[in-house]
Short mmCIF file of N, CA and C in Angstrom, two decimals:
data_model
loop_
_atom_site.label_atom_id
_atom_site.label_comp_id
_atom_site.label_asym_id
_atom_site.label_seq_id
_atom_site.Cartn_x
_atom_site.Cartn_y
_atom_site.Cartn_z
N UNK A 1373 0.84 -1.18 0.00
CA UNK A 1373 0.00 0.00 0.00
C UNK A 1373 0.88 1.24 0.00
N UNK A 1374 0.24 2.36 -0.32
CA UNK A 1374 0.96 3.62 -0.41
C UNK A 1374 -0.01 4.76 -0.09
N UNK A 1375 0.56 5.93 0.09
CA UNK A 1375 -0.24 7.12 0.32
C UNK A 1375 0.40 8.30 -0.40
N UNK A 1376 -0.40 9.30 -0.71
CA UNK A 1376 0.06 10.52 -1.36
C UNK A 1376 0.16 11.62 -0.32
N UNK A 1377 1.23 12.40 -0.44
CA UNK A 1377 1.46 13.50 0.49
C UNK A 1377 2.27 14.57 -0.23
N UNK A 1378 2.00 15.84 0.05
CA UNK A 1378 2.81 16.89 -0.59
C UNK A 1378 4.29 16.70 -0.31
N UNK A 1379 5.11 16.92 -1.31
CA UNK A 1379 6.56 16.85 -1.13
C UNK A 1379 7.04 18.14 -0.49
N UNK A 1380 7.98 17.99 0.41
CA UNK A 1380 8.62 19.13 1.06
C UNK A 1380 10.07 19.20 0.55
N UNK A 1381 10.71 20.30 0.80
CA UNK A 1381 12.10 20.46 0.36
C UNK A 1381 12.99 19.34 0.89
N UNK A 1382 12.70 18.85 2.07
CA UNK A 1382 13.48 17.76 2.66
C UNK A 1382 13.38 16.48 1.82
N UNK A 1383 12.34 16.37 0.99
CA UNK A 1383 12.14 15.18 0.15
C UNK A 1383 12.82 15.29 -1.21
N UNK A 1384 13.37 16.46 -1.55
CA UNK A 1384 13.88 16.68 -2.91
C UNK A 1384 15.04 15.76 -3.29
N UNK A 1385 15.91 15.43 -2.36
CA UNK A 1385 17.02 14.52 -2.68
C UNK A 1385 16.48 13.13 -3.04
N UNK A 1386 15.52 12.66 -2.26
CA UNK A 1386 14.92 11.35 -2.56
C UNK A 1386 14.16 11.42 -3.89
N UNK A 1387 13.50 12.53 -4.16
CA UNK A 1387 12.78 12.69 -5.43
C UNK A 1387 13.76 12.67 -6.61
N UNK A 1388 14.92 13.28 -6.44
CA UNK A 1388 15.94 13.25 -7.50
C UNK A 1388 16.41 11.81 -7.74
N UNK A 1389 16.54 11.02 -6.69
CA UNK A 1389 16.91 9.61 -6.85
C UNK A 1389 15.82 8.83 -7.58
N UNK A 1390 14.55 9.11 -7.23
CA UNK A 1390 13.43 8.47 -7.93
C UNK A 1390 13.46 8.85 -9.40
N UNK A 1391 13.65 10.14 -9.68
CA UNK A 1391 13.73 10.62 -11.06
C UNK A 1391 14.80 9.85 -11.82
N UNK A 1392 16.00 9.75 -11.24
CA UNK A 1392 17.10 9.09 -11.94
C UNK A 1392 16.80 7.60 -12.17
N UNK A 1393 16.25 6.94 -11.20
CA UNK A 1393 15.88 5.53 -11.35
C UNK A 1393 14.89 5.37 -12.50
N UNK A 1394 13.89 6.22 -12.52
CA UNK A 1394 12.87 6.16 -13.57
C UNK A 1394 13.47 6.44 -14.95
N UNK A 1395 14.26 7.49 -15.03
CA UNK A 1395 14.84 7.88 -16.32
C UNK A 1395 15.77 6.79 -16.85
N UNK A 1396 16.55 6.20 -15.98
CA UNK A 1396 17.45 5.13 -16.44
C UNK A 1396 16.67 3.92 -16.96
N UNK A 1397 15.47 3.71 -16.43
CA UNK A 1397 14.65 2.56 -16.85
C UNK A 1397 13.83 2.86 -18.10
N UNK A 1398 13.56 4.13 -18.39
CA UNK A 1398 12.60 4.46 -19.45
C UNK A 1398 13.14 5.36 -20.56
N UNK A 1399 14.27 6.00 -20.34
CA UNK A 1399 14.80 6.96 -21.31
C UNK A 1399 16.15 6.48 -21.85
N UNK A 1400 16.14 5.34 -22.51
CA UNK A 1400 17.40 4.76 -22.99
C UNK A 1400 18.06 5.57 -24.09
N UNK A 1401 17.41 6.59 -24.58
CA UNK A 1401 17.97 7.46 -25.61
C UNK A 1401 18.87 8.56 -25.01
N UNK A 1402 18.88 8.69 -23.69
CA UNK A 1402 19.72 9.70 -23.04
C UNK A 1402 21.09 9.13 -22.73
N UNK A 1403 22.09 9.96 -22.90
CA UNK A 1403 23.46 9.58 -22.52
C UNK A 1403 23.66 9.83 -21.03
N UNK A 1404 24.75 9.32 -20.50
CA UNK A 1404 25.08 9.56 -19.10
C UNK A 1404 25.22 11.05 -18.83
N UNK A 1405 25.85 11.77 -19.74
CA UNK A 1405 26.02 13.22 -19.53
C UNK A 1405 24.67 13.94 -19.59
N UNK A 1406 23.75 13.47 -20.44
CA UNK A 1406 22.40 14.05 -20.48
C UNK A 1406 21.71 13.87 -19.12
N UNK A 1407 21.79 12.66 -18.59
CA UNK A 1407 21.14 12.37 -17.31
C UNK A 1407 21.69 13.26 -16.21
N UNK A 1408 23.00 13.39 -16.14
CA UNK A 1408 23.61 14.22 -15.11
C UNK A 1408 23.26 15.70 -15.30
N UNK A 1409 23.22 16.16 -16.53
CA UNK A 1409 22.87 17.56 -16.82
C UNK A 1409 21.43 17.85 -16.40
N UNK A 1410 20.52 16.94 -16.75
CA UNK A 1410 19.11 17.13 -16.38
C UNK A 1410 18.91 17.02 -14.86
N UNK A 1411 19.61 16.08 -14.24
CA UNK A 1411 19.48 15.92 -12.78
C UNK A 1411 19.86 17.20 -12.05
N UNK A 1412 20.87 17.89 -12.55
CA UNK A 1412 21.31 19.14 -11.91
C UNK A 1412 20.22 20.21 -11.96
N UNK A 1413 19.27 20.10 -12.90
CA UNK A 1413 18.20 21.08 -13.03
C UNK A 1413 17.00 20.79 -12.11
N UNK A 1414 16.96 19.61 -11.53
CA UNK A 1414 15.79 19.19 -10.75
C UNK A 1414 15.41 20.13 -9.61
N UNK A 1415 16.34 20.62 -8.81
CA UNK A 1415 15.92 21.52 -7.72
C UNK A 1415 15.10 22.72 -8.22
N UNK A 1416 15.47 23.28 -9.35
CA UNK A 1416 14.70 24.40 -9.91
C UNK A 1416 13.31 23.94 -10.33
N UNK A 1417 13.22 22.76 -10.96
CA UNK A 1417 11.91 22.24 -11.39
C UNK A 1417 11.03 21.96 -10.18
N UNK A 1418 11.61 21.37 -9.15
CA UNK A 1418 10.82 21.10 -7.94
C UNK A 1418 10.29 22.40 -7.34
N UNK A 1419 11.15 23.41 -7.27
CA UNK A 1419 10.76 24.68 -6.66
C UNK A 1419 9.68 25.40 -7.47
N UNK A 1420 9.64 25.19 -8.78
CA UNK A 1420 8.69 25.89 -9.64
C UNK A 1420 7.33 25.21 -9.74
N UNK A 1421 7.22 23.98 -9.28
CA UNK A 1421 5.95 23.26 -9.39
C UNK A 1421 4.91 23.91 -8.48
N UNK A 1422 3.73 24.15 -9.03
CA UNK A 1422 2.64 24.71 -8.22
C UNK A 1422 2.21 23.69 -7.17
N UNK A 1423 2.10 22.45 -7.59
CA UNK A 1423 1.74 21.35 -6.70
C UNK A 1423 2.73 20.23 -6.94
N UNK A 1424 3.24 19.67 -5.87
CA UNK A 1424 4.20 18.58 -5.95
C UNK A 1424 3.81 17.55 -4.91
N UNK A 1425 3.48 16.35 -5.36
CA UNK A 1425 3.02 15.31 -4.45
C UNK A 1425 3.92 14.08 -4.58
N UNK A 1426 4.15 13.44 -3.45
CA UNK A 1426 4.93 12.22 -3.43
C UNK A 1426 4.05 11.03 -3.15
N UNK A 1427 4.43 9.90 -3.68
CA UNK A 1427 3.77 8.63 -3.42
C UNK A 1427 4.72 7.85 -2.52
N UNK A 1428 4.29 7.62 -1.29
CA UNK A 1428 5.13 7.01 -0.27
C UNK A 1428 4.60 5.62 0.08
N UNK A 1429 5.52 4.70 0.40
CA UNK A 1429 5.10 3.37 0.84
C UNK A 1429 4.52 3.49 2.24
N UNK A 1430 3.42 2.80 2.47
CA UNK A 1430 2.78 2.83 3.79
C UNK A 1430 3.67 2.18 4.84
N UNK A 1431 4.48 1.23 4.41
CA UNK A 1431 5.40 0.57 5.32
C UNK A 1431 6.78 1.19 5.14
N UNK A 1432 7.11 2.15 5.96
CA UNK A 1432 8.45 2.71 5.91
C UNK A 1432 8.55 4.11 5.38
N UNK A 1433 7.47 4.67 4.90
CA UNK A 1433 7.48 6.05 4.41
C UNK A 1433 8.55 6.31 3.36
N UNK A 1434 8.79 5.34 2.51
CA UNK A 1434 9.80 5.46 1.45
C UNK A 1434 9.16 6.07 0.21
N UNK A 1435 9.83 7.06 -0.40
CA UNK A 1435 9.33 7.71 -1.60
C UNK A 1435 9.47 6.76 -2.79
N UNK A 1436 8.35 6.47 -3.43
CA UNK A 1436 8.34 5.55 -4.57
C UNK A 1436 8.09 6.28 -5.88
N UNK A 1437 7.53 7.48 -5.82
CA UNK A 1437 7.25 8.25 -7.02
C UNK A 1437 6.76 9.63 -6.66
N UNK A 1438 6.61 10.47 -7.68
CA UNK A 1438 6.11 11.82 -7.44
C UNK A 1438 5.54 12.39 -8.74
N UNK A 1439 4.74 13.43 -8.56
CA UNK A 1439 4.17 14.16 -9.69
C UNK A 1439 4.19 15.65 -9.37
N UNK A 1440 4.40 16.45 -10.40
CA UNK A 1440 4.39 17.89 -10.26
C UNK A 1440 3.49 18.52 -11.30
N UNK A 1441 2.66 19.46 -10.86
CA UNK A 1441 1.69 20.12 -11.74
C UNK A 1441 1.93 21.62 -11.72
N UNK A 1442 1.85 22.23 -12.89
CA UNK A 1442 1.80 23.69 -13.02
C UNK A 1442 0.32 24.02 -13.16
N UNK A 1443 -0.30 24.49 -12.09
CA UNK A 1443 -1.74 24.70 -12.10
C UNK A 1443 -2.16 25.83 -13.04
N UNK A 1444 -1.32 26.85 -13.17
CA UNK A 1444 -1.65 27.96 -14.07
C UNK A 1444 -1.72 27.49 -15.52
N UNK A 1445 -0.76 26.67 -15.92
CA UNK A 1445 -0.72 26.16 -17.29
C UNK A 1445 -1.54 24.88 -17.46
N UNK A 1446 -2.08 24.36 -16.37
CA UNK A 1446 -2.83 23.10 -16.35
C UNK A 1446 -2.01 21.96 -16.95
N UNK A 1447 -0.71 21.95 -16.63
CA UNK A 1447 0.16 20.92 -17.20
C UNK A 1447 0.77 20.04 -16.13
N UNK A 1448 0.83 18.77 -16.46
CA UNK A 1448 1.55 17.80 -15.65
C UNK A 1448 2.99 17.88 -16.11
N UNK A 1449 3.85 18.46 -15.28
CA UNK A 1449 5.24 18.68 -15.68
C UNK A 1449 6.16 17.56 -15.28
N UNK A 1450 5.75 16.74 -14.32
CA UNK A 1450 6.60 15.65 -13.84
C UNK A 1450 5.73 14.50 -13.35
N UNK A 1451 6.08 13.30 -13.73
CA UNK A 1451 5.49 12.09 -13.16
C UNK A 1451 6.55 11.01 -13.31
N UNK A 1452 7.13 10.63 -12.18
CA UNK A 1452 8.22 9.65 -12.20
C UNK A 1452 8.03 8.65 -11.08
N UNK A 1453 8.36 7.40 -11.37
CA UNK A 1453 8.32 6.32 -10.39
C UNK A 1453 9.67 5.62 -10.37
N UNK A 1454 10.04 5.13 -9.20
CA UNK A 1454 11.24 4.30 -9.14
C UNK A 1454 11.08 3.14 -10.12
N UNK A 1455 12.17 2.70 -10.69
CA UNK A 1455 12.13 1.63 -11.70
C UNK A 1455 11.42 0.38 -11.18
N UNK A 1456 11.62 0.04 -9.92
CA UNK A 1456 10.99 -1.17 -9.37
C UNK A 1456 9.51 -0.99 -9.08
N UNK A 1457 8.98 0.21 -9.29
CA UNK A 1457 7.56 0.48 -9.06
C UNK A 1457 6.77 0.64 -10.35
N UNK A 1458 7.45 0.59 -11.47
CA UNK A 1458 6.77 0.74 -12.76
C UNK A 1458 5.84 -0.43 -13.03
N UNK A 1459 4.70 -0.14 -13.66
CA UNK A 1459 3.77 -1.19 -14.06
C UNK A 1459 2.93 -1.77 -12.93
N UNK A 1460 2.81 -1.07 -11.81
CA UNK A 1460 2.07 -1.59 -10.66
C UNK A 1460 0.85 -0.73 -10.30
N UNK A 1461 0.48 0.20 -11.17
CA UNK A 1461 -0.69 1.04 -10.91
C UNK A 1461 -0.39 2.32 -10.16
N UNK A 1462 0.85 2.50 -9.75
CA UNK A 1462 1.20 3.71 -8.99
C UNK A 1462 1.22 4.95 -9.87
N UNK A 1463 1.63 4.78 -11.10
CA UNK A 1463 1.61 5.91 -12.04
C UNK A 1463 0.19 6.39 -12.28
N UNK A 1464 -0.74 5.44 -12.36
CA UNK A 1464 -2.15 5.80 -12.52
C UNK A 1464 -2.65 6.59 -11.32
N UNK A 1465 -2.23 6.20 -10.13
CA UNK A 1465 -2.65 6.93 -8.92
C UNK A 1465 -2.14 8.37 -8.96
N UNK A 1466 -0.90 8.55 -9.37
CA UNK A 1466 -0.35 9.91 -9.48
C UNK A 1466 -1.05 10.71 -10.58
N UNK A 1467 -1.33 10.05 -11.69
CA UNK A 1467 -2.00 10.74 -12.79
C UNK A 1467 -3.42 11.14 -12.40
N UNK A 1468 -4.12 10.25 -11.72
CA UNK A 1468 -5.47 10.59 -11.23
C UNK A 1468 -5.42 11.82 -10.33
N UNK A 1469 -4.47 11.84 -9.42
CA UNK A 1469 -4.31 12.99 -8.54
C UNK A 1469 -4.06 14.26 -9.36
N UNK A 1470 -3.17 14.18 -10.34
CA UNK A 1470 -2.82 15.36 -11.14
C UNK A 1470 -4.01 15.90 -11.91
N UNK A 1471 -4.83 14.99 -12.46
CA UNK A 1471 -6.01 15.41 -13.23
C UNK A 1471 -7.10 15.92 -12.29
N UNK A 1472 -7.38 15.16 -11.27
CA UNK A 1472 -8.51 15.49 -10.39
C UNK A 1472 -8.24 16.67 -9.48
N UNK A 1473 -7.10 16.68 -8.81
CA UNK A 1473 -6.82 17.71 -7.82
C UNK A 1473 -5.89 18.81 -8.33
N UNK A 1474 -5.07 18.48 -9.31
CA UNK A 1474 -4.14 19.48 -9.84
C UNK A 1474 -4.64 20.19 -11.07
N UNK A 1475 -5.73 19.68 -11.65
CA UNK A 1475 -6.29 20.31 -12.85
C UNK A 1475 -5.46 20.09 -14.10
N UNK A 1476 -4.59 19.09 -14.09
CA UNK A 1476 -3.72 18.83 -15.25
C UNK A 1476 -4.54 18.41 -16.46
N UNK A 1477 -4.33 19.08 -17.55
CA UNK A 1477 -5.01 18.77 -18.81
C UNK A 1477 -4.02 18.61 -19.96
N UNK A 1478 -2.75 18.93 -19.71
CA UNK A 1478 -1.72 18.85 -20.73
C UNK A 1478 -0.52 18.09 -20.18
N UNK A 1479 0.17 17.38 -21.05
CA UNK A 1479 1.41 16.72 -20.67
C UNK A 1479 2.28 16.58 -21.91
N UNK A 1480 3.57 16.72 -21.74
CA UNK A 1480 4.54 16.50 -22.81
C UNK A 1480 5.24 15.17 -22.56
N UNK A 1481 5.47 14.43 -23.64
CA UNK A 1481 6.11 13.12 -23.56
C UNK A 1481 7.22 13.05 -24.59
N UNK A 1482 8.36 12.51 -24.18
CA UNK A 1482 9.42 12.27 -25.15
C UNK A 1482 8.93 11.26 -26.18
N UNK A 1483 9.06 11.59 -27.43
CA UNK A 1483 8.64 10.69 -28.50
C UNK A 1483 9.38 9.35 -28.42
N UNK A 1484 10.59 9.37 -27.90
CA UNK A 1484 11.40 8.15 -27.81
C UNK A 1484 11.04 7.31 -26.58
N UNK A 1485 9.96 7.66 -25.90
CA UNK A 1485 9.50 6.90 -24.74
C UNK A 1485 8.08 6.38 -25.03
N UNK A 1486 7.97 5.36 -25.91
CA UNK A 1486 6.65 4.89 -26.32
C UNK A 1486 5.80 4.32 -25.19
N UNK A 1487 6.41 3.76 -24.14
CA UNK A 1487 5.62 3.25 -23.02
C UNK A 1487 4.88 4.38 -22.31
N UNK A 1488 5.55 5.51 -22.15
CA UNK A 1488 4.89 6.66 -21.51
C UNK A 1488 3.75 7.16 -22.39
N UNK A 1489 3.97 7.21 -23.68
CA UNK A 1489 2.91 7.65 -24.59
C UNK A 1489 1.70 6.74 -24.46
N UNK A 1490 1.90 5.44 -24.49
CA UNK A 1490 0.78 4.50 -24.36
C UNK A 1490 0.08 4.67 -23.01
N UNK A 1491 0.84 4.89 -21.96
CA UNK A 1491 0.27 5.11 -20.63
C UNK A 1491 -0.70 6.28 -20.64
N UNK A 1492 -0.26 7.41 -21.16
CA UNK A 1492 -1.12 8.59 -21.17
C UNK A 1492 -2.31 8.41 -22.12
N UNK A 1493 -2.09 7.77 -23.24
CA UNK A 1493 -3.21 7.54 -24.16
C UNK A 1493 -4.26 6.63 -23.55
N UNK A 1494 -3.83 5.63 -22.79
CA UNK A 1494 -4.78 4.73 -22.10
C UNK A 1494 -5.65 5.49 -21.11
N UNK A 1495 -5.17 6.61 -20.64
CA UNK A 1495 -5.87 7.36 -19.61
C UNK A 1495 -6.46 8.67 -20.12
N UNK A 1496 -6.79 8.71 -21.41
CA UNK A 1496 -7.58 9.83 -21.92
C UNK A 1496 -6.81 10.97 -22.56
N UNK A 1497 -5.52 10.84 -22.74
CA UNK A 1497 -4.73 11.89 -23.39
C UNK A 1497 -4.56 11.57 -24.87
N UNK A 1498 -4.59 12.60 -25.70
CA UNK A 1498 -4.39 12.43 -27.14
C UNK A 1498 -3.32 13.41 -27.61
N UNK A 1499 -2.60 13.00 -28.65
CA UNK A 1499 -1.55 13.85 -29.21
C UNK A 1499 -2.18 15.05 -29.91
N UNK A 1500 -1.68 16.23 -29.56
CA UNK A 1500 -2.14 17.47 -30.17
C UNK A 1500 -1.13 18.02 -31.18
N UNK A 1501 0.16 17.87 -30.85
CA UNK A 1501 1.21 18.40 -31.73
C UNK A 1501 2.54 17.77 -31.36
N UNK A 1502 3.55 18.12 -32.13
CA UNK A 1502 4.90 17.57 -31.94
C UNK A 1502 5.91 18.68 -32.11
N UNK A 1503 6.95 18.65 -31.28
CA UNK A 1503 8.08 19.57 -31.41
C UNK A 1503 9.33 18.75 -31.66
N UNK A 1504 10.16 19.23 -32.56
CA UNK A 1504 11.40 18.53 -32.90
C UNK A 1504 12.40 18.56 -31.74
N UNK A 1505 12.34 19.64 -30.93
CA UNK A 1505 13.28 19.82 -29.83
C UNK A 1505 12.53 19.83 -28.50
N UNK A 1506 13.24 19.47 -27.42
CA UNK A 1506 12.61 19.57 -26.11
C UNK A 1506 12.61 21.03 -25.65
N UNK A 1507 12.09 21.29 -24.48
CA UNK A 1507 11.96 22.64 -23.97
C UNK A 1507 13.27 23.36 -23.72
N UNK A 1508 14.37 22.63 -23.68
CA UNK A 1508 15.68 23.22 -23.50
C UNK A 1508 16.46 23.32 -24.80
N UNK A 1509 15.81 22.97 -25.91
CA UNK A 1509 16.47 23.05 -27.21
C UNK A 1509 17.28 21.84 -27.58
N UNK A 1510 17.13 20.75 -26.84
CA UNK A 1510 17.86 19.51 -27.13
C UNK A 1510 17.12 18.72 -28.22
N UNK A 1511 17.84 17.92 -28.99
CA UNK A 1511 17.22 17.17 -30.10
C UNK A 1511 16.47 15.91 -29.64
N UNK A 1512 15.56 16.10 -28.69
CA UNK A 1512 14.71 15.02 -28.20
C UNK A 1512 13.27 15.41 -28.52
N UNK A 1513 12.69 14.87 -29.60
CA UNK A 1513 11.33 15.26 -30.00
C UNK A 1513 10.32 15.06 -28.88
N UNK A 1514 9.40 16.00 -28.79
CA UNK A 1514 8.38 16.00 -27.75
C UNK A 1514 7.00 15.92 -28.39
N UNK A 1515 6.16 15.07 -27.82
CA UNK A 1515 4.76 14.98 -28.21
C UNK A 1515 3.95 15.73 -27.15
N UNK A 1516 3.10 16.65 -27.61
CA UNK A 1516 2.26 17.45 -26.72
C UNK A 1516 0.88 16.80 -26.69
N UNK A 1517 0.46 16.37 -25.51
CA UNK A 1517 -0.81 15.67 -25.35
C UNK A 1517 -1.80 16.52 -24.55
N UNK A 1518 -3.08 16.32 -24.84
CA UNK A 1518 -4.15 17.00 -24.11
C UNK A 1518 -5.13 15.95 -23.59
N UNK A 1519 -5.64 16.20 -22.41
CA UNK A 1519 -6.58 15.29 -21.77
C UNK A 1519 -7.96 15.47 -22.40
N UNK A 1520 -8.51 14.37 -22.88
CA UNK A 1520 -9.85 14.39 -23.47
C UNK A 1520 -10.90 13.80 -22.54
N UNK A 1521 -10.41 13.34 -21.40
CA UNK A 1521 -11.33 12.89 -20.36
C UNK A 1521 -11.64 11.41 -20.37
N UNK A 1522 -11.71 10.88 -19.19
CA UNK A 1522 -12.23 9.52 -18.98
C UNK A 1522 -12.97 9.47 -17.66
N UNK A 1523 -13.34 10.64 -17.15
CA UNK A 1523 -14.16 10.71 -15.95
C UNK A 1523 -13.44 11.00 -14.66
N UNK A 1524 -12.10 10.93 -14.64
CA UNK A 1524 -11.37 11.14 -13.40
C UNK A 1524 -11.65 12.49 -12.78
N UNK A 1525 -11.80 13.50 -13.62
CA UNK A 1525 -11.97 14.85 -13.08
C UNK A 1525 -13.28 15.02 -12.32
N UNK A 1526 -14.19 14.07 -12.49
CA UNK A 1526 -15.50 14.18 -11.83
C UNK A 1526 -15.72 13.15 -10.73
N UNK A 1527 -14.72 12.34 -10.45
CA UNK A 1527 -14.89 11.28 -9.42
C UNK A 1527 -15.00 11.89 -8.04
#
């Protein structure tokens, strides 16, 4: 079992570890230097999130995943799970929270991460457009998705 709780600054180091575990398991197109460069940016991303929630194990209060929402832009900016937690329904719990309580209606997905794309499509998101470069100008194509609904926002 697990529970959701707002992340505090004290949780940011553990969240960075979760991010790295997730990225190493799902972003095989990134080089080691890419991973380290992006990891260095995480404290700024955490600080800028309007809402940041962690998914903690009920036994031991261990951080297993997290999500970050920009409520003004209605975008899910972060959703990451530890590699050993992938495929167990925890991502769905974080996504439900982001849609229902965070108002997330948009999400960007790396085109080279087809599992993430399928995950979001299964839960009511559809591709709206594509960018050749990521938000930092790197050559990692991004798919821009919009939530078309599956009822979560009204539960």
